[in-house]
């Protein structure tokens, strides 16, 4: 019975990327995840959310924006095209992970998870346009992008470590405190989308866009309260890690998170007292991504999966001759 041709297997038979290449491809997914969030924010902040008034085409008669649509159509269409760049980067990461020897199925699965999240979020983006920038759909669009960023960060980390069963580097209550920090930060980001959905930046100046019917000041206050809770958890975790003499890398990750949080808080305060100027709102969205990445890195630094096996190039005999190298001594 003839073997089914698998394009990824054909690539793997002819190309074995280095560990560094796989890590860089995974990191590129993280970078593109941040870029897609920031550019999506730029679409809304430039009032270009309906620059292309329909989907998947830009107008009923044109795939691309027409001159009459002006800069708003160009901005919206450019953001749509960035999705294809994101797909290409994710595709490269999937291919590199699949071609690596010895094969690591966990990395490939994380790559494919990103692909399906990109595809799903593209559909959500289309629904966002077709519903006239419904704020609940807009919030879902952002949260799906955050989910994509989460998987990208996990893949980046997994590309740097081995495949042993995860081993806690701290006592379980400390690890649980790290998870509480992750959940609370996720809640903070969720409330942030409600602030956005009830605020003044609706995404289109030419149409009366529906907003979430809540008092934006009250929701903003809840957002600030959650910032204080997250900041308190970060400080508590740092002192706990010092007390239990946790690995230096974990304490460093918490210190990095503290720095990002303080900077993000300063941006948020200036944004609020100045009635949310577009540039600061966009910077705040970038900060949201950096905070989430830093939180995930804190959580991932509290466990260990062993050292990474070295990549073994395939001899001329073909893929059957590839053998995993022994792990380096610790």
PDB file of C-alpha atoms in Angstrom:
ATOM      1  CA  UNK A   1       0.000   0.000   0.000  1.00  0.00           C
ATOM      2  CA  UNK A   2       1.635   3.339  -1.012  1.00  0.00           C
ATOM      3  CA  UNK A   3       2.564   5.786   1.727  1.00  0.00           C
ATOM      4  CA  UNK A   4       0.459   8.920   1.996  1.00  0.00           C
ATOM      5  CA  UNK A   5       2.498  11.954   1.051  1.00  0.00           C
ATOM      6  CA  UNK A   6       2.743  14.405   3.941  1.00  0.00           C
ATOM      7  CA  UNK A   7       4.219  17.777   2.899  1.00  0.00           C
ATOM      8  CA  UNK A   8       5.629  18.399   6.374  1.00  0.00           C
ATOM      9  CA  UNK A   9       7.279  14.982   6.368  1.00  0.00           C
ATOM     10  CA  UNK A  10       8.810  15.730   2.969  1.00  0.00           C
ATOM     11  CA  UNK A  11      10.306  18.909   4.404  1.00  0.00           C
ATOM     12  CA  UNK A  12      11.531  17.048   7.483  1.00  0.00           C
ATOM     13  CA  UNK A  13      13.257  14.480   5.265  1.00  0.00           C
ATOM     14  CA  UNK A  14      15.318  17.213   3.627  1.00  0.00           C
ATOM     15  CA  UNK A  15      15.788  19.882   6.294  1.00  0.00           C
ATOM     16  CA  UNK A  16      16.644  19.656   9.971  1.00  0.00           C
ATOM     17  CA  UNK A  17      16.519  23.118  11.579  1.00  0.00           C
ATOM     18  CA  UNK A  18      18.707  23.917  14.548  1.00  0.00           C
ATOM     19  CA  UNK A  19      17.292  24.400  18.038  1.00  0.00           C
ATOM     20  CA  UNK A  20      18.077  28.099  17.704  1.00  0.00           C
ATOM     21  CA  UNK A  21      16.016  28.353  14.504  1.00  0.00           C
ATOM     22  CA  UNK A  22      13.021  26.672  16.152  1.00  0.00           C
ATOM     23  CA  UNK A  23      13.273  29.021  19.141  1.00  0.00           C
ATOM     24  CA  UNK A  24      13.477  32.048  16.866  1.00  0.00           C
ATOM     25  CA  UNK A  25      10.493  30.879  14.845  1.00  0.00           C
ATOM     26  CA  UNK A  26       8.503  30.439  18.059  1.00  0.00           C
ATOM     27  CA  UNK A  27       9.592  33.888  19.257  1.00  0.00           C
ATOM     28  CA  UNK A  28       8.544  35.369  15.916  1.00  0.00           C
ATOM     29  CA  UNK A  29       5.029  34.074  16.640  1.00  0.00           C
ATOM     30  CA  UNK A  30       5.076  35.973  19.943  1.00  0.00           C
ATOM     31  CA  UNK A  31       6.188  39.169  18.183  1.00  0.00           C
ATOM     32  CA  UNK A  32       3.508  38.812  15.514  1.00  0.00           C
ATOM     33  CA  UNK A  33       0.899  38.132  18.198  1.00  0.00           C
ATOM     34  CA  UNK A  34       1.747  41.477  19.799  1.00  0.00           C
ATOM     35  CA  UNK A  35       1.805  43.272  16.441  1.00  0.00           C
ATOM     36  CA  UNK A  36      -1.637  41.980  15.466  1.00  0.00           C
ATOM     37  CA  UNK A  37      -3.083  43.286  18.756  1.00  0.00           C
ATOM     38  CA  UNK A  38      -1.464  46.711  18.379  1.00  0.00           C
ATOM     39  CA  UNK A  39      -2.465  47.113  14.729  1.00  0.00           C
ATOM     40  CA  UNK A  40      -5.984  45.996  15.551  1.00  0.00           C
ATOM     41  CA  UNK A  41      -6.063  48.723  18.178  1.00  0.00           C
ATOM     42  CA  UNK A  42      -4.788  51.207  15.598  1.00  0.00           C
ATOM     43  CA  UNK A  43      -7.748  50.334  13.366  1.00  0.00           C
ATOM     44  CA  UNK A  44     -10.175  51.241  16.124  1.00  0.00           C
ATOM     45  CA  UNK A  45      -8.296  54.330  17.323  1.00  0.00           C
ATOM     46  CA  UNK A  46      -8.102  55.807  13.812  1.00  0.00           C
ATOM     47  CA  UNK A  47     -11.861  55.312  13.376  1.00  0.00           C
ATOM     48  CA  UNK A  48     -11.163  52.737  10.657  1.00  0.00           C
ATOM     49  CA  UNK A  49     -13.152  49.836  12.083  1.00  0.00           C
ATOM     50  CA  UNK A  50     -15.587  50.024   9.165  1.00  0.00           C
ATOM     51  CA  UNK A  51     -13.029  51.294   6.660  1.00  0.00           C
ATOM     52  CA  UNK A  52     -13.931  48.149   4.731  1.00  0.00           C
ATOM     53  CA  UNK A  53     -17.689  47.991   5.371  1.00  0.00           C
ATOM     54  CA  UNK A  54     -18.111  44.298   4.591  1.00  0.00           C
ATOM     55  CA  UNK A  55     -16.244  40.988   4.828  1.00  0.00           C
ATOM     56  CA  UNK A  56     -14.460  38.973   3.450  1.00  0.00           C
ATOM     57  CA  UNK A  57     -14.215  41.479   0.591  1.00  0.00           C
ATOM     58  CA  UNK A  58     -13.585  45.148   1.292  1.00  0.00           C
ATOM     59  CA  UNK A  59     -16.750  46.245  -0.512  1.00  0.00           C
ATOM     60  CA  UNK A  60     -19.491  44.272  -2.239  1.00  0.00           C
ATOM     61  CA  UNK A  61     -17.753  44.835  -5.569  1.00  0.00           C
ATOM     62  CA  UNK A  62     -14.064  45.025  -4.622  1.00  0.00           C
ATOM     63  CA  UNK A  63     -11.647  42.859  -2.678  1.00  0.00           C
ATOM     64  CA  UNK A  64      -9.410  45.870  -1.981  1.00  0.00           C
ATOM     65  CA  UNK A  65     -10.286  49.379  -0.780  1.00  0.00           C
ATOM     66  CA  UNK A  66     -11.368  51.933  -3.370  1.00  0.00           C
ATOM     67  CA  UNK A  67      -9.991  55.498  -3.580  1.00  0.00           C
ATOM     68  CA  UNK A  68     -13.297  56.853  -2.264  1.00  0.00           C
ATOM     69  CA  UNK A  69     -12.759  55.010   1.029  1.00  0.00           C
ATOM     70  CA  UNK A  70      -9.666  57.069   1.829  1.00  0.00           C
ATOM     71  CA  UNK A  71      -7.087  56.280   4.474  1.00  0.00           C
ATOM     72  CA  UNK A  72      -9.575  54.447   6.706  1.00  0.00           C
ATOM     73  CA  UNK A  73     -10.102  51.783   4.068  1.00  0.00           C
ATOM     74  CA  UNK A  74      -6.346  51.387   3.615  1.00  0.00           C
ATOM     75  CA  UNK A  75      -5.791  50.992   7.372  1.00  0.00           C
ATOM     76  CA  UNK A  76      -8.538  48.395   7.774  1.00  0.00           C
ATOM     77  CA  UNK A  77      -7.449  46.427   4.705  1.00  0.00           C
ATOM     78  CA  UNK A  78      -3.786  46.501   5.788  1.00  0.00           C
ATOM     79  CA  UNK A  79      -4.749  45.016   9.128  1.00  0.00           C
ATOM     80  CA  UNK A  80      -6.598  42.232   7.313  1.00  0.00           C
ATOM     81  CA  UNK A  81      -3.517  41.519   5.195  1.00  0.00           C
ATOM     82  CA  UNK A  82      -1.367  41.244   8.326  1.00  0.00           C
ATOM     83  CA  UNK A  83      -3.355  38.132   9.166  1.00  0.00           C
ATOM     84  CA  UNK A  84      -1.689  36.419   6.203  1.00  0.00           C
ATOM     85  CA  UNK A  85       1.740  37.499   7.465  1.00  0.00           C
ATOM     86  CA  UNK A  86       0.816  36.024  10.854  1.00  0.00           C
ATOM     87  CA  UNK A  87      -0.260  32.781   9.145  1.00  0.00           C
ATOM     88  CA  UNK A  88       3.082  32.620   7.323  1.00  0.00           C
ATOM     89  CA  UNK A  89       5.030  33.064  10.563  1.00  0.00           C
ATOM     90  CA  UNK A  90       2.933  30.430  12.342  1.00  0.00           C
ATOM     91  CA  UNK A  91       3.364  28.123   9.330  1.00  0.00           C
ATOM     92  CA  UNK A  92       7.132  28.530   9.538  1.00  0.00           C
ATOM     93  CA  UNK A  93       7.050  27.670  13.239  1.00  0.00           C
ATOM     94  CA  UNK A  94       4.940  24.557  12.567  1.00  0.00           C
ATOM     95  CA  UNK A  95       7.271  23.438   9.786  1.00  0.00           C
ATOM     96  CA  UNK A  96      10.409  24.038  11.852  1.00  0.00           C
ATOM     97  CA  UNK A  97       8.951  22.182  14.846  1.00  0.00           C
ATOM     98  CA  UNK A  98       7.897  19.250  12.642  1.00  0.00           C
ATOM     99  CA  UNK A  99      11.264  19.049  10.883  1.00  0.00           C
ATOM    100  CA  UNK A 100      13.332  19.153  14.059  1.00  0.00           C
ATOM    101  CA  UNK A 101      15.078  15.935  15.046  1.00  0.00           C
ATOM    102  CA  UNK A 102      14.259  14.309  17.386  1.00  0.00           C
ATOM    103  CA  UNK A 103      10.639  15.110  16.664  1.00  0.00           C
ATOM    104  CA  UNK A 104       8.709  16.946  19.391  1.00  0.00           C
ATOM    105  CA  UNK A 105       4.985  16.477  18.953  1.00  0.00           C
ATOM    106  CA  UNK A 106       4.208  18.982  21.731  1.00  0.00           C
ATOM    107  CA  UNK A 107       5.769  21.812  19.736  1.00  0.00           C
ATOM    108  CA  UNK A 108       3.923  20.859  16.558  1.00  0.00           C
ATOM    109  CA  UNK A 109       0.606  20.745  18.416  1.00  0.00           C
ATOM    110  CA  UNK A 110       1.208  24.195  19.890  1.00  0.00           C
ATOM    111  CA  UNK A 111       1.960  25.497  16.409  1.00  0.00           C
ATOM    112  CA  UNK A 112      -1.252  24.040  14.991  1.00  0.00           C
ATOM    113  CA  UNK A 113      -3.201  25.437  17.950  1.00  0.00           C
ATOM    114  CA  UNK A 114      -1.972  28.879  16.913  1.00  0.00           C
ATOM    115  CA  UNK A 115      -3.033  28.273  13.329  1.00  0.00           C
ATOM    116  CA  UNK A 116      -6.593  27.405  14.308  1.00  0.00           C
ATOM    117  CA  UNK A 117      -6.754  30.374  16.693  1.00  0.00           C
ATOM    118  CA  UNK A 118      -5.683  32.667  13.848  1.00  0.00           C
ATOM    119  CA  UNK A 119      -8.339  31.163  11.582  1.00  0.00           C
ATOM    120  CA  UNK A 120     -11.015  31.435  14.257  1.00  0.00           C
ATOM    121  CA  UNK A 121     -10.109  34.997  15.106  1.00  0.00           C
ATOM    122  CA  UNK A 122     -10.233  35.928  11.427  1.00  0.00           C
ATOM    123  CA  UNK A 123     -13.855  34.784  11.400  1.00  0.00           C
ATOM    124  CA  UNK A 124     -14.537  36.770  14.585  1.00  0.00           C
ATOM    125  CA  UNK A 125     -12.994  39.802  12.891  1.00  0.00           C
ATOM    126  CA  UNK A 126     -15.377  39.354   9.976  1.00  0.00           C
ATOM    127  CA  UNK A 127     -18.341  39.102  12.337  1.00  0.00           C
ATOM    128  CA  UNK A 128     -17.096  42.294  14.028  1.00  0.00           C
ATOM    129  CA  UNK A 129     -17.416  44.168  10.733  1.00  0.00           C
ATOM    130  CA  UNK A 130     -20.732  42.562   9.741  1.00  0.00           C
ATOM    131  CA  UNK A 131     -22.278  43.477  13.125  1.00  0.00           C
ATOM    132  CA  UNK A 132     -21.177  47.108  12.861  1.00  0.00           C
ATOM    133  CA  UNK A 133     -18.469  46.895  15.555  1.00  0.00           C
ATOM    134  CA  UNK A 134     -20.615  45.292  18.226  1.00  0.00           C
ATOM    135  CA  UNK A 135     -18.564  45.924  21.404  1.00  0.00           C
ATOM    136  CA  UNK A 136     -19.024  42.393  22.717  1.00  0.00           C
ATOM    137  CA  UNK A 137     -17.694  40.926  19.467  1.00  0.00           C
ATOM    138  CA  UNK A 138     -14.840  43.462  19.482  1.00  0.00           C
ATOM    139  CA  UNK A 139     -13.948  42.313  23.012  1.00  0.00           C
ATOM    140  CA  UNK A 140     -14.053  38.680  21.862  1.00  0.00           C
ATOM    141  CA  UNK A 141     -11.741  39.595  18.972  1.00  0.00           C
ATOM    142  CA  UNK A 142      -9.190  41.013  21.423  1.00  0.00           C
ATOM    143  CA  UNK A 143      -9.502  38.091  23.845  1.00  0.00           C
ATOM    144  CA  UNK A 144      -8.983  35.592  21.018  1.00  0.00           C
ATOM    145  CA  UNK A 145      -5.818  37.483  20.057  1.00  0.00           C
ATOM    146  CA  UNK A 146      -4.719  37.242  23.699  1.00  0.00           C
ATOM    147  CA  UNK A 147      -5.361  33.481  23.620  1.00  0.00           C
ATOM    148  CA  UNK A 148      -3.161  33.276  20.511  1.00  0.00           C
ATOM    149  CA  UNK A 149      -0.437  35.211  22.320  1.00  0.00           C
ATOM    150  CA  UNK A 150      -0.722  32.798  25.260  1.00  0.00           C
ATOM    151  CA  UNK A 151      -0.127  29.737  23.092  1.00  0.00           C
ATOM    152  CA  UNK A 152       2.747  31.504  21.306  1.00  0.00           C
ATOM    153  CA  UNK A 153       4.484  32.260  24.613  1.00  0.00           C
ATOM    154  CA  UNK A 154       4.029  28.663  25.782  1.00  0.00           C
ATOM    155  CA  UNK A 155       5.483  27.360  22.496  1.00  0.00           C
ATOM    156  CA  UNK A 156       8.431  29.757  22.797  1.00  0.00           C
ATOM    157  CA  UNK A 157       9.127  28.479  26.305  1.00  0.00           C
ATOM    158  CA  UNK A 158       8.689  24.828  25.300  1.00  0.00           C
ATOM    159  CA  UNK A 159      11.178  25.324  22.468  1.00  0.00           C
ATOM    160  CA  UNK A 160      13.783  26.216  25.103  1.00  0.00           C
ATOM    161  CA  UNK A 161      13.274  23.218  27.395  1.00  0.00           C
ATOM    162  CA  UNK A 162      13.037  19.441  27.367  1.00  0.00           C
ATOM    163  CA  UNK A 163      10.086  17.048  27.321  1.00  0.00           C
ATOM    164  CA  UNK A 164      10.241  15.598  30.825  1.00  0.00           C
ATOM    165  CA  UNK A 165       7.176  15.688  33.050  1.00  0.00           C
ATOM    166  CA  UNK A 166       6.904  19.167  34.619  1.00  0.00           C
ATOM    167  CA  UNK A 167       8.599  19.357  38.002  1.00  0.00           C
ATOM    168  CA  UNK A 168       7.758  22.112  40.481  1.00  0.00           C
ATOM    169  CA  UNK A 169      10.752  24.256  41.445  1.00  0.00           C
ATOM    170  CA  UNK A 170       8.908  25.633  44.479  1.00  0.00           C
ATOM    171  CA  UNK A 171       6.453  24.256  47.003  1.00  0.00           C
ATOM    172  CA  UNK A 172       2.954  23.647  45.695  1.00  0.00           C
ATOM    173  CA  UNK A 173       1.344  26.553  47.630  1.00  0.00           C
ATOM    174  CA  UNK A 174       3.839  28.914  45.977  1.00  0.00           C
ATOM    175  CA  UNK A 175       3.024  27.454  42.576  1.00  0.00           C
ATOM    176  CA  UNK A 176      -0.668  27.955  43.326  1.00  0.00           C
ATOM    177  CA  UNK A 177       0.018  31.583  44.200  1.00  0.00           C
ATOM    178  CA  UNK A 178       1.523  31.916  40.735  1.00  0.00           C
ATOM    179  CA  UNK A 179      -1.680  30.530  39.199  1.00  0.00           C
ATOM    180  CA  UNK A 180      -3.777  32.966  41.249  1.00  0.00           C
ATOM    181  CA  UNK A 181      -1.648  35.748  39.769  1.00  0.00           C
ATOM    182  CA  UNK A 182      -2.298  34.457  36.233  1.00  0.00           C
ATOM    183  CA  UNK A 183      -6.078  34.182  36.774  1.00  0.00           C
ATOM    184  CA  UNK A 184      -6.318  37.622  38.388  1.00  0.00           C
ATOM    185  CA  UNK A 185      -4.349  39.199  35.546  1.00  0.00           C
ATOM    186  CA  UNK A 186      -6.641  37.501  33.023  1.00  0.00           C
ATOM    187  CA  UNK A 187      -9.611  39.009  34.878  1.00  0.00           C
ATOM    188  CA  UNK A 188      -7.877  42.401  34.781  1.00  0.00           C
ATOM    189  CA  UNK A 189      -7.512  42.156  31.001  1.00  0.00           C
ATOM    190  CA  UNK A 190     -11.138  41.028  30.644  1.00  0.00           C
ATOM    191  CA  UNK A 191     -12.380  44.052  32.600  1.00  0.00           C
ATOM    192  CA  UNK A 192     -10.107  46.195  30.437  1.00  0.00           C
ATOM    193  CA  UNK A 193     -12.094  45.101  27.369  1.00  0.00           C
ATOM    194  CA  UNK A 194     -15.291  46.201  29.130  1.00  0.00           C
ATOM    195  CA  UNK A 195     -13.711  49.608  29.794  1.00  0.00           C
ATOM    196  CA  UNK A 196     -12.905  49.830  26.092  1.00  0.00           C
ATOM    197  CA  UNK A 197     -16.389  48.700  25.067  1.00  0.00           C
ATOM    198  CA  UNK A 198     -18.055  51.356  27.192  1.00  0.00           C
ATOM    199  CA  UNK A 199     -15.529  54.121  26.395  1.00  0.00           C
ATOM    200  CA  UNK A 200     -15.388  56.757  23.701  1.00  0.00           C
ATOM    201  CA  UNK A 201     -13.251  54.992  21.070  1.00  0.00           C
ATOM    202  CA  UNK A 202     -16.003  53.135  19.239  1.00  0.00           C
ATOM    203  CA  UNK A 203     -13.982  52.495  16.090  1.00  0.00           C
ATOM    204  CA  UNK A 204     -15.943  54.468  13.507  1.00  0.00           C
ATOM    205  CA  UNK A 205     -16.864  58.161  13.487  1.00  0.00           C
ATOM    206  CA  UNK A 206     -19.406  57.960  10.665  1.00  0.00           C
ATOM    207  CA  UNK A 207     -21.783  55.539  12.313  1.00  0.00           C
ATOM    208  CA  UNK A 208     -23.548  55.451  15.667  1.00  0.00           C
ATOM    209  CA  UNK A 209     -21.745  52.413  17.077  1.00  0.00           C
ATOM    210  CA  UNK A 210     -23.410  50.573  19.951  1.00  0.00           C
ATOM    211  CA  UNK A 211     -21.523  50.762  23.260  1.00  0.00           C
ATOM    212  CA  UNK A 212     -21.709  48.596  26.376  1.00  0.00           C
ATOM    213  CA  UNK A 213     -24.340  50.330  28.566  1.00  0.00           C
ATOM    214  CA  UNK A 214     -22.204  50.753  31.683  1.00  0.00           C
ATOM    215  CA  UNK A 215     -20.735  53.757  33.457  1.00  0.00           C
ATOM    216  CA  UNK A 216     -17.200  53.957  32.105  1.00  0.00           C
ATOM    217  CA  UNK A 217     -15.924  55.639  35.291  1.00  0.00           C
ATOM    218  CA  UNK A 218     -17.230  52.831  37.500  1.00  0.00           C
ATOM    219  CA  UNK A 219     -15.775  50.138  35.239  1.00  0.00           C
ATOM    220  CA  UNK A 220     -12.480  52.022  35.121  1.00  0.00           C
ATOM    221  CA  UNK A 221     -12.431  52.093  38.923  1.00  0.00           C
ATOM    222  CA  UNK A 222     -12.951  48.319  38.999  1.00  0.00           C
ATOM    223  CA  UNK A 223     -10.081  48.010  36.518  1.00  0.00           C
ATOM    224  CA  UNK A 224      -7.851  50.110  38.805  1.00  0.00           C
ATOM    225  CA  UNK A 225      -8.852  48.012  41.829  1.00  0.00           C
ATOM    226  CA  UNK A 226      -7.805  44.846  40.005  1.00  0.00           C
ATOM    227  CA  UNK A 227      -4.493  46.482  39.105  1.00  0.00           C
ATOM    228  CA  UNK A 228      -3.883  47.000  42.824  1.00  0.00           C
ATOM    229  CA  UNK A 229      -4.753  43.357  43.539  1.00  0.00           C
ATOM    230  CA  UNK A 230      -2.387  42.120  40.819  1.00  0.00           C
ATOM    231  CA  UNK A 231       0.372  44.408  42.076  1.00  0.00           C
ATOM    232  CA  UNK A 232      -0.131  43.110  45.613  1.00  0.00           C
ATOM    233  CA  UNK A 233       0.091  39.507  44.396  1.00  0.00           C
ATOM    234  CA  UNK A 234       3.318  40.280  42.512  1.00  0.00           C
ATOM    235  CA  UNK A 235       4.928  41.816  45.601  1.00  0.00           C
ATOM    236  CA  UNK A 236       3.747  38.912  47.770  1.00  0.00           C
ATOM    237  CA  UNK A 237       5.094  36.362  45.301  1.00  0.00           C
ATOM    238  CA  UNK A 238       8.468  38.103  45.179  1.00  0.00           C
ATOM    239  CA  UNK A 239       8.842  38.001  48.977  1.00  0.00           C
ATOM    240  CA  UNK A 240       7.679  34.371  49.099  1.00  0.00           C
ATOM    241  CA  UNK A 241      10.215  33.358  46.429  1.00  0.00           C
ATOM    242  CA  UNK A 242      12.974  35.062  48.402  1.00  0.00           C
ATOM    243  CA  UNK A 243      11.864  33.322  51.599  1.00  0.00           C
ATOM    244  CA  UNK A 244      11.894  29.841  50.031  1.00  0.00           C
ATOM    245  CA  UNK A 245      15.137  30.555  48.132  1.00  0.00           C
ATOM    246  CA  UNK A 246      13.529  29.913  44.752  1.00  0.00           C
ATOM    247  CA  UNK A 247      15.740  29.827  41.642  1.00  0.00           C
ATOM    248  CA  UNK A 248      17.094  33.231  40.643  1.00  0.00           C
ATOM    249  CA  UNK A 249      15.359  33.104  37.259  1.00  0.00           C
ATOM    250  CA  UNK A 250      11.924  32.972  38.920  1.00  0.00           C
ATOM    251  CA  UNK A 251      12.690  35.991  41.096  1.00  0.00           C
ATOM    252  CA  UNK A 252      14.010  37.833  38.051  1.00  0.00           C
ATOM    253  CA  UNK A 253      10.817  37.126  36.121  1.00  0.00           C
ATOM    254  CA  UNK A 254       8.741  38.554  38.994  1.00  0.00           C
ATOM    255  CA  UNK A 255      10.918  41.666  39.093  1.00  0.00           C
ATOM    256  CA  UNK A 256      10.437  42.096  35.336  1.00  0.00           C
ATOM    257  CA  UNK A 257       6.677  41.779  35.757  1.00  0.00           C
ATOM    258  CA  UNK A 258       6.718  44.396  38.513  1.00  0.00           C
ATOM    259  CA  UNK A 259       8.568  46.826  36.255  1.00  0.00           C
ATOM    260  CA  UNK A 260       6.164  46.291  33.351  1.00  0.00           C
ATOM    261  CA  UNK A 261       3.160  46.700  35.665  1.00  0.00           C
ATOM    262  CA  UNK A 262       4.457  49.977  37.061  1.00  0.00           C
ATOM    263  CA  UNK A 263       5.069  51.351  33.583  1.00  0.00           C
ATOM    264  CA  UNK A 264       1.649  50.185  32.408  1.00  0.00           C
ATOM    265  CA  UNK A 265       0.024  51.753  35.463  1.00  0.00           C
ATOM    266  CA  UNK A 266       1.733  55.079  34.760  1.00  0.00           C
ATOM    267  CA  UNK A 267       0.528  55.009  31.147  1.00  0.00           C
ATOM    268  CA  UNK A 268      -2.994  54.148  32.265  1.00  0.00           C
ATOM    269  CA  UNK A 269      -3.074  57.016  34.779  1.00  0.00           C
ATOM    270  CA  UNK A 270      -1.859  59.591  32.260  1.00  0.00           C
ATOM    271  CA  UNK A 271      -4.328  58.194  29.719  1.00  0.00           C
ATOM    272  CA  UNK A 272      -7.236  58.574  32.148  1.00  0.00           C
ATOM    273  CA  UNK A 273      -6.516  62.140  33.299  1.00  0.00           C
ATOM    274  CA  UNK A 274      -6.052  63.253  29.682  1.00  0.00           C
ATOM    275  CA  UNK A 275      -9.367  61.750  28.506  1.00  0.00           C
ATOM    276  CA  UNK A 276      -7.836  58.786  26.681  1.00  0.00           C
ATOM    277  CA  UNK A 277      -5.839  60.245  23.772  1.00  0.00           C
ATOM    278  CA  UNK A 278      -5.422  57.754  20.928  1.00  0.00           C
ATOM    279  CA  UNK A 279      -1.636  57.409  21.164  1.00  0.00           C
ATOM    280  CA  UNK A 280      -1.721  56.582  24.864  1.00  0.00           C
ATOM    281  CA  UNK A 281      -4.583  54.127  24.408  1.00  0.00           C
ATOM    282  CA  UNK A 282      -2.564  52.324  21.733  1.00  0.00           C
ATOM    283  CA  UNK A 283       0.488  52.287  24.001  1.00  0.00           C
ATOM    284  CA  UNK A 284      -1.686  50.909  26.784  1.00  0.00           C
ATOM    285  CA  UNK A 285      -2.762  48.058  24.502  1.00  0.00           C
ATOM    286  CA  UNK A 286       0.881  47.262  23.820  1.00  0.00           C
ATOM    287  CA  UNK A 287       1.484  47.336  27.570  1.00  0.00           C
ATOM    288  CA  UNK A 288      -1.386  44.901  28.088  1.00  0.00           C
ATOM    289  CA  UNK A 289       0.371  42.395  25.830  1.00  0.00           C
ATOM    290  CA  UNK A 290       3.687  42.882  27.634  1.00  0.00           C
ATOM    291  CA  UNK A 291       2.049  42.454  31.042  1.00  0.00           C
ATOM    292  CA  UNK A 292       0.383  39.219  29.928  1.00  0.00           C
ATOM    293  CA  UNK A 293       3.636  37.874  28.476  1.00  0.00           C
ATOM    294  CA  UNK A 294       5.476  38.745  31.702  1.00  0.00           C
ATOM    295  CA  UNK A 295       2.812  37.017  33.832  1.00  0.00           C
ATOM    296  CA  UNK A 296       3.024  33.858  31.735  1.00  0.00           C
ATOM    297  CA  UNK A 297       6.817  33.875  31.996  1.00  0.00           C
ATOM    298  CA  UNK A 298       6.521  34.090  35.781  1.00  0.00           C
ATOM    299  CA  UNK A 299       4.224  31.078  35.921  1.00  0.00           C
ATOM    300  CA  UNK A 300       6.367  29.053  33.508  1.00  0.00           C
ATOM    301  CA  UNK A 301       9.515  29.822  35.499  1.00  0.00           C
ATOM    302  CA  UNK A 302       8.110  28.026  38.551  1.00  0.00           C
ATOM    303  CA  UNK A 303       8.406  24.574  36.941  1.00  0.00           C
ATOM    304  CA  UNK A 304      11.023  22.687  34.976  1.00  0.00           C
ATOM    305  CA  UNK A 305      10.906  20.123  32.163  1.00  0.00           C
ATOM    306  CA  UNK A 306      14.565  19.248  32.000  1.00  0.00           C
ATOM    307  CA  UNK A 307      17.168  20.183  29.440  1.00  0.00           C
ATOM    308  CA  UNK A 308      16.672  20.281  25.702  1.00  0.00           C
ATOM    309  CA  UNK A 309      17.962  17.403  23.598  1.00  0.00           C
ATOM    310  CA  UNK A 310      20.368  18.468  20.894  1.00  0.00           C
ATOM    311  CA  UNK A 311      19.258  18.398  17.267  1.00  0.00           C
ATOM    312  CA  UNK A 312      20.800  15.547  15.305  1.00  0.00           C
ATOM    313  CA  UNK A 313      21.272  16.133  11.548  1.00  0.00           C
ATOM    314  CA  UNK A 314      20.070  13.279   9.393  1.00  0.00           C
ATOM    315  CA  UNK A 315      22.865  11.282   7.746  1.00  0.00           C
ATOM    316  CA  UNK A 316      22.760  10.689   4.005  1.00  0.00           C
ATOM    317  CA  UNK A 317      20.930   7.463   4.649  1.00  0.00           C
ATOM    318  CA  UNK A 318      17.659   9.351   5.101  1.00  0.00           C
ATOM    319  CA  UNK A 319      15.255  10.109   7.928  1.00  0.00           C
ATOM    320  CA  UNK A 320      15.396   6.585   9.287  1.00  0.00           C
ATOM    321  CA  UNK A 321      18.974   7.184  10.364  1.00  0.00           C
ATOM    322  CA  UNK A 322      18.118  10.101  12.627  1.00  0.00           C
ATOM    323  CA  UNK A 323      18.712   9.327  16.279  1.00  0.00           C
ATOM    324  CA  UNK A 324      18.130  11.591  19.286  1.00  0.00           C
ATOM    325  CA  UNK A 325      21.212  12.893  20.988  1.00  0.00           C
ATOM    326  CA  UNK A 326      21.697  12.333  24.680  1.00  0.00           C
ATOM    327  CA  UNK A 327      20.783  15.187  26.981  1.00  0.00           C
ATOM    328  CA  UNK A 328      23.690  17.155  28.311  1.00  0.00           C
ATOM    329  CA  UNK A 329      24.605  16.606  31.912  1.00  0.00           C
ATOM    330  CA  UNK A 330      23.079  18.995  34.410  1.00  0.00           C
TER     331      UNK A 330
END
